[in-house]
PDB file of C-alpha atoms in Angstrom:
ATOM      1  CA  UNK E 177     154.243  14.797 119.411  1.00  0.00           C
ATOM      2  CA  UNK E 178     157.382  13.236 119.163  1.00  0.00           C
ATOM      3  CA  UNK E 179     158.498   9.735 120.538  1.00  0.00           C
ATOM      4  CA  UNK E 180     162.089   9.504 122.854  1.00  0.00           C
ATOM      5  CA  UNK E 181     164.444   6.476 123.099  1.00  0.00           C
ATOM      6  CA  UNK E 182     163.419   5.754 126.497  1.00  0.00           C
ATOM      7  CA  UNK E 183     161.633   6.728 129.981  1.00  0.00           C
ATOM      8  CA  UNK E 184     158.178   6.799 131.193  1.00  0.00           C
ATOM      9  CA  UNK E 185     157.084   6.006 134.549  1.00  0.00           C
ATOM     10  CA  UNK E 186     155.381   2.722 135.488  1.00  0.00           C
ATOM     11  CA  UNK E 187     152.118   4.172 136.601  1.00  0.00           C
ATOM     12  CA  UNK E 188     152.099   3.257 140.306  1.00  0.00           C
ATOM     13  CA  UNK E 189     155.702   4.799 140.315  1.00  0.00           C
ATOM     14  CA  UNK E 190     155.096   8.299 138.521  1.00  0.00           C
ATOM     15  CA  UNK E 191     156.613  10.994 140.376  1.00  0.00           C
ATOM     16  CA  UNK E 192     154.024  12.829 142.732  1.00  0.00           C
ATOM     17  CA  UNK E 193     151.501  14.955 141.022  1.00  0.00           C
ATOM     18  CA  UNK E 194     149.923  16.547 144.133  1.00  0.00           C
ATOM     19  CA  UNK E 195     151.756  19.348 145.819  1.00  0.00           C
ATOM     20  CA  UNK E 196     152.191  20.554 149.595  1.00  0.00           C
ATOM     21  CA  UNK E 197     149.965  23.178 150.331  1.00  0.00           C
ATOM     22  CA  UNK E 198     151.448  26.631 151.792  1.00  0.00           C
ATOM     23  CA  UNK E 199     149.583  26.665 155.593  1.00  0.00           C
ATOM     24  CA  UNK E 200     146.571  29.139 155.745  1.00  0.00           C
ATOM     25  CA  UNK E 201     146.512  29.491 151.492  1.00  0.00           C
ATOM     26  CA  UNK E 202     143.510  28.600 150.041  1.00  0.00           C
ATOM     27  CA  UNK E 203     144.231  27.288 146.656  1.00  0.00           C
ATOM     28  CA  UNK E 204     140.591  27.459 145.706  1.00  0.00           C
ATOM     29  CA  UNK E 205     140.515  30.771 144.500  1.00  0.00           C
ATOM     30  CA  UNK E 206     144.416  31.552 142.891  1.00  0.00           C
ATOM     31  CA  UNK E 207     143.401  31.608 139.250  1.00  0.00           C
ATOM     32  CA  UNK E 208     146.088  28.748 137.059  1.00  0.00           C
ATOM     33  CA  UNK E 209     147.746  29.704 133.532  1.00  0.00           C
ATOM     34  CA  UNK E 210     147.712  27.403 131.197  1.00  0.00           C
ATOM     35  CA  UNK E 211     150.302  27.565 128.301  1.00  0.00           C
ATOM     36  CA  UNK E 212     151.096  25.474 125.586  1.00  0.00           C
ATOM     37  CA  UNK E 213     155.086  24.838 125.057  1.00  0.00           C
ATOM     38  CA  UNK E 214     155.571  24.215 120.856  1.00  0.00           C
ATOM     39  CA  UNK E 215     159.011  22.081 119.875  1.00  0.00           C
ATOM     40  CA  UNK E 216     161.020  21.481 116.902  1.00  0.00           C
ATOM     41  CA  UNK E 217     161.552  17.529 116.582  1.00  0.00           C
ATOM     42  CA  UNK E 218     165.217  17.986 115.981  1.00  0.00           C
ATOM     43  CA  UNK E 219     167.593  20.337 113.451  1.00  0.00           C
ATOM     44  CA  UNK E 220     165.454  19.101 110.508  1.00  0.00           C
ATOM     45  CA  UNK E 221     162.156  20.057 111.661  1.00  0.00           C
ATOM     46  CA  UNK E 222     163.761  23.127 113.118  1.00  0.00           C
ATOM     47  CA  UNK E 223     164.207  24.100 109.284  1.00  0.00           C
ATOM     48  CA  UNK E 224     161.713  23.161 107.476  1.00  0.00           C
ATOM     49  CA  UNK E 225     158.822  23.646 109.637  1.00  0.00           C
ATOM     50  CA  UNK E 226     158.897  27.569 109.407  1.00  0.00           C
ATOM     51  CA  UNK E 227     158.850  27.046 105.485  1.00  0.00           C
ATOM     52  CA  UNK E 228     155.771  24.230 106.476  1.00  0.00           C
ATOM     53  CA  UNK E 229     153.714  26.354 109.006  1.00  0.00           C
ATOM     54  CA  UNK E 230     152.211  28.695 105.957  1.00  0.00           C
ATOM     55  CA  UNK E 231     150.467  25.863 104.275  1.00  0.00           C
ATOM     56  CA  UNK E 232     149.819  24.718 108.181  1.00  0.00           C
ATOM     57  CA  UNK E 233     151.728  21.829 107.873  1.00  0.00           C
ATOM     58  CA  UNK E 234     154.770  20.900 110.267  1.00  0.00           C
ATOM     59  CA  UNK E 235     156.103  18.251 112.730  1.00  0.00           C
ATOM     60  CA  UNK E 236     155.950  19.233 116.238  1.00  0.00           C
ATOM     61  CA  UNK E 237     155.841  18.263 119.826  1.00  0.00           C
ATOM     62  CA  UNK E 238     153.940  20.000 122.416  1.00  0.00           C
ATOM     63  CA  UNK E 239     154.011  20.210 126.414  1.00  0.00           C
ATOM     64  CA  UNK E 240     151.402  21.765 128.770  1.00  0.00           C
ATOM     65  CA  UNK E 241     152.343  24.100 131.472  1.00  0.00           C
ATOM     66  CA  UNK E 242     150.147  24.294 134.813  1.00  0.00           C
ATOM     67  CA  UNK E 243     151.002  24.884 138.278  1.00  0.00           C
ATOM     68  CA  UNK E 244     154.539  25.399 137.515  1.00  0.00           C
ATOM     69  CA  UNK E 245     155.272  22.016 135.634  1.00  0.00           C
ATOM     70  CA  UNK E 246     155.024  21.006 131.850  1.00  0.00           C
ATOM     71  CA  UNK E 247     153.024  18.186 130.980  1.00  0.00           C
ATOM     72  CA  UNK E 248     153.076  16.214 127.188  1.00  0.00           C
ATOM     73  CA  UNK E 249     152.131  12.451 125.893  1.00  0.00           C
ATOM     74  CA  UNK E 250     154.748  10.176 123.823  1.00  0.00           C
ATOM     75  CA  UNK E 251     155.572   7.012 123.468  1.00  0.00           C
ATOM     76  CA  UNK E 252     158.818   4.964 124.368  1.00  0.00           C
ATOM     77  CA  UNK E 253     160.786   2.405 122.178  1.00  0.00           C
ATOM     78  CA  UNK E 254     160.906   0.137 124.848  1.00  0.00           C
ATOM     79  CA  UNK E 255     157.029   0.403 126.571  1.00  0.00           C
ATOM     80  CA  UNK E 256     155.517  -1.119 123.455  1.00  0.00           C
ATOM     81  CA  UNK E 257     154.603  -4.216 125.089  1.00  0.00           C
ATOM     82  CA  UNK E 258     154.071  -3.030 128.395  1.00  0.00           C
ATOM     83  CA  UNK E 259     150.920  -1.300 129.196  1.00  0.00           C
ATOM     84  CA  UNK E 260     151.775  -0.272 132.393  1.00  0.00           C
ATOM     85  CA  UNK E 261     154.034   2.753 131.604  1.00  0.00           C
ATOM     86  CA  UNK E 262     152.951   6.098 131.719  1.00  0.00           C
ATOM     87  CA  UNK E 263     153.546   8.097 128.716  1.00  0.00           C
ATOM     88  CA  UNK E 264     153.006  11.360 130.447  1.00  0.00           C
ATOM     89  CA  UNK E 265     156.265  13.163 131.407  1.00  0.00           C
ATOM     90  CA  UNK E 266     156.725  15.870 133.110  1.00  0.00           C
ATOM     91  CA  UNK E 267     159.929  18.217 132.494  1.00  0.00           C
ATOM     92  CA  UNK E 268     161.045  21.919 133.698  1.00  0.00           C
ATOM     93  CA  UNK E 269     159.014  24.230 131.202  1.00  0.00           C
ATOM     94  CA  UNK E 270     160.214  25.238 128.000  1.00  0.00           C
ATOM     95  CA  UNK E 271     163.165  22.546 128.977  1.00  0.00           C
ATOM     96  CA  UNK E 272     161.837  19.160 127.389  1.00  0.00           C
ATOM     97  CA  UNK E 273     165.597  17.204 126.908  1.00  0.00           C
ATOM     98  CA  UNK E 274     164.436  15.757 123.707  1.00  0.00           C
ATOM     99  CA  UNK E 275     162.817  18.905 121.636  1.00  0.00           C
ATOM    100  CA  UNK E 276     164.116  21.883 120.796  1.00  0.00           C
ATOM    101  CA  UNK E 277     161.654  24.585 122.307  1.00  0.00           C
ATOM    102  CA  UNK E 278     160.618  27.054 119.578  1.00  0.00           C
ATOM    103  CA  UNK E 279     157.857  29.193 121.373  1.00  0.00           C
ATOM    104  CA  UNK E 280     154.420  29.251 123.717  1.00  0.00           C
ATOM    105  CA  UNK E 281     150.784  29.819 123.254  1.00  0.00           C
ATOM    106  CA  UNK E 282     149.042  31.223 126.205  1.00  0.00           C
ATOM    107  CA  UNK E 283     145.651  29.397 126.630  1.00  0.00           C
ATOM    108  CA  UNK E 284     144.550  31.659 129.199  1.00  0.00           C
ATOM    109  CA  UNK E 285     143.133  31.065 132.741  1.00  0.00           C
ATOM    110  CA  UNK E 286     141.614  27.657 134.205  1.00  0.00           C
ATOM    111  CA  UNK E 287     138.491  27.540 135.014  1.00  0.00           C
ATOM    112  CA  UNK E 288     139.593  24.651 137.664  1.00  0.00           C
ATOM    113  CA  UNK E 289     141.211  24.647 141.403  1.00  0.00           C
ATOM    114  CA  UNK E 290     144.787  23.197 141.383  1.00  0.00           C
ATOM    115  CA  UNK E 291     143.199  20.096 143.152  1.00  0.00           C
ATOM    116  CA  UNK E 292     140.722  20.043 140.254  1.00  0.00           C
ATOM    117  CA  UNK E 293     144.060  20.451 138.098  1.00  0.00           C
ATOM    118  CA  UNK E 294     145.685  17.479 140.167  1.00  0.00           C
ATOM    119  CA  UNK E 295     142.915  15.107 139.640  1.00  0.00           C
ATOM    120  CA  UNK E 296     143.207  15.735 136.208  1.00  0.00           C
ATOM    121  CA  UNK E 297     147.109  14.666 135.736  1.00  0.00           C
ATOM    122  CA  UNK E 298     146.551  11.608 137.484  1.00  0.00           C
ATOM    123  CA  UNK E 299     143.895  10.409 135.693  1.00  0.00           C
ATOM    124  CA  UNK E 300     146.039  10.737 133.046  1.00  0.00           C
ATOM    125  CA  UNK E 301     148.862   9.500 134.255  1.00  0.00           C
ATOM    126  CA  UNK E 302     146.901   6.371 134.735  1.00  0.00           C
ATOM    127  CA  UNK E 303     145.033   6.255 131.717  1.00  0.00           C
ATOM    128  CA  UNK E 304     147.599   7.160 129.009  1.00  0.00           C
ATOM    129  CA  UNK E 305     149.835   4.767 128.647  1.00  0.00           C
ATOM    130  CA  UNK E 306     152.858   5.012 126.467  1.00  0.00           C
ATOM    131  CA  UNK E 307     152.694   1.583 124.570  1.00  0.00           C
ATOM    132  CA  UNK E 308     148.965   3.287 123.042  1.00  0.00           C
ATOM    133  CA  UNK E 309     150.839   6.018 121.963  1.00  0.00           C
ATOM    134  CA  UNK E 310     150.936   6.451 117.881  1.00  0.00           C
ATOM    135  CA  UNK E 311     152.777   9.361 116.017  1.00  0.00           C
ATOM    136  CA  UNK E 312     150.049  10.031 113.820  1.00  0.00           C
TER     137      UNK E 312
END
């Protein structure tokens, strides 16, 4: 996990998790991938963590991707003292404007609904904010 300059979402104001259903679908039963996105911090980490990851060691961040969207935890410079930012961002996949995207990890199949899946990211959204966030 990595922390950016700025952004975050004041909770009441994050973008909207829940998606418009396609008429006559039922999303019950369409089975959800789950991947994990792995990033380089920067040109540093992009060098030294392929020497690191043998003696599993390395600095990385790491996005989730469900229903389409990636999904990761940081902090922001400027949320420190303001508990009311989200730090859960959501970016394109594999596209996080701060990392440098070095590979995914297939998690395999969800065992929940996309509503189930939903419920889940806004929970967080609430819950995590970015001012508890702590590199280590």
């Amino acid at each position: 996990p990595g922390e950016a300059s700025s952004g975050g979402y004041p909770q009441d104001e994050h973008p909207a998790v829940a998606r418009p259903e396609s008429e006559g679908l039922d999303h019950r039963n369409v089975r959800h991938e789950v991947l994990l996105h792995v990033y380089d911090l920067g040109p540093v980490t992009s060098t030294l963590n392929p020497l690191l990851v043998g003696a599993n060691l390395g600095a990385f961040h790491t996005g989730i991707e469900v229903l389409g969207e990636e999904w990761s935890y940081q902090g922001f410079h400027d949320a420190f003292d303001d508990p009311t930012i989200s730090g859960i961002v959501r970016n394109e996949p594999r596209n996080h404007p701060a990392y440098e995207y070095r590979e995914t990890v297939s998690l395999g199949i969800s065992p929940l609904d996309e509503d189930e899946i939903d419920d889940i990211l806004d929970k967080f959204v609430e819950e995590w904010s970015a001012n508890q966030y702590h590199l280590v």
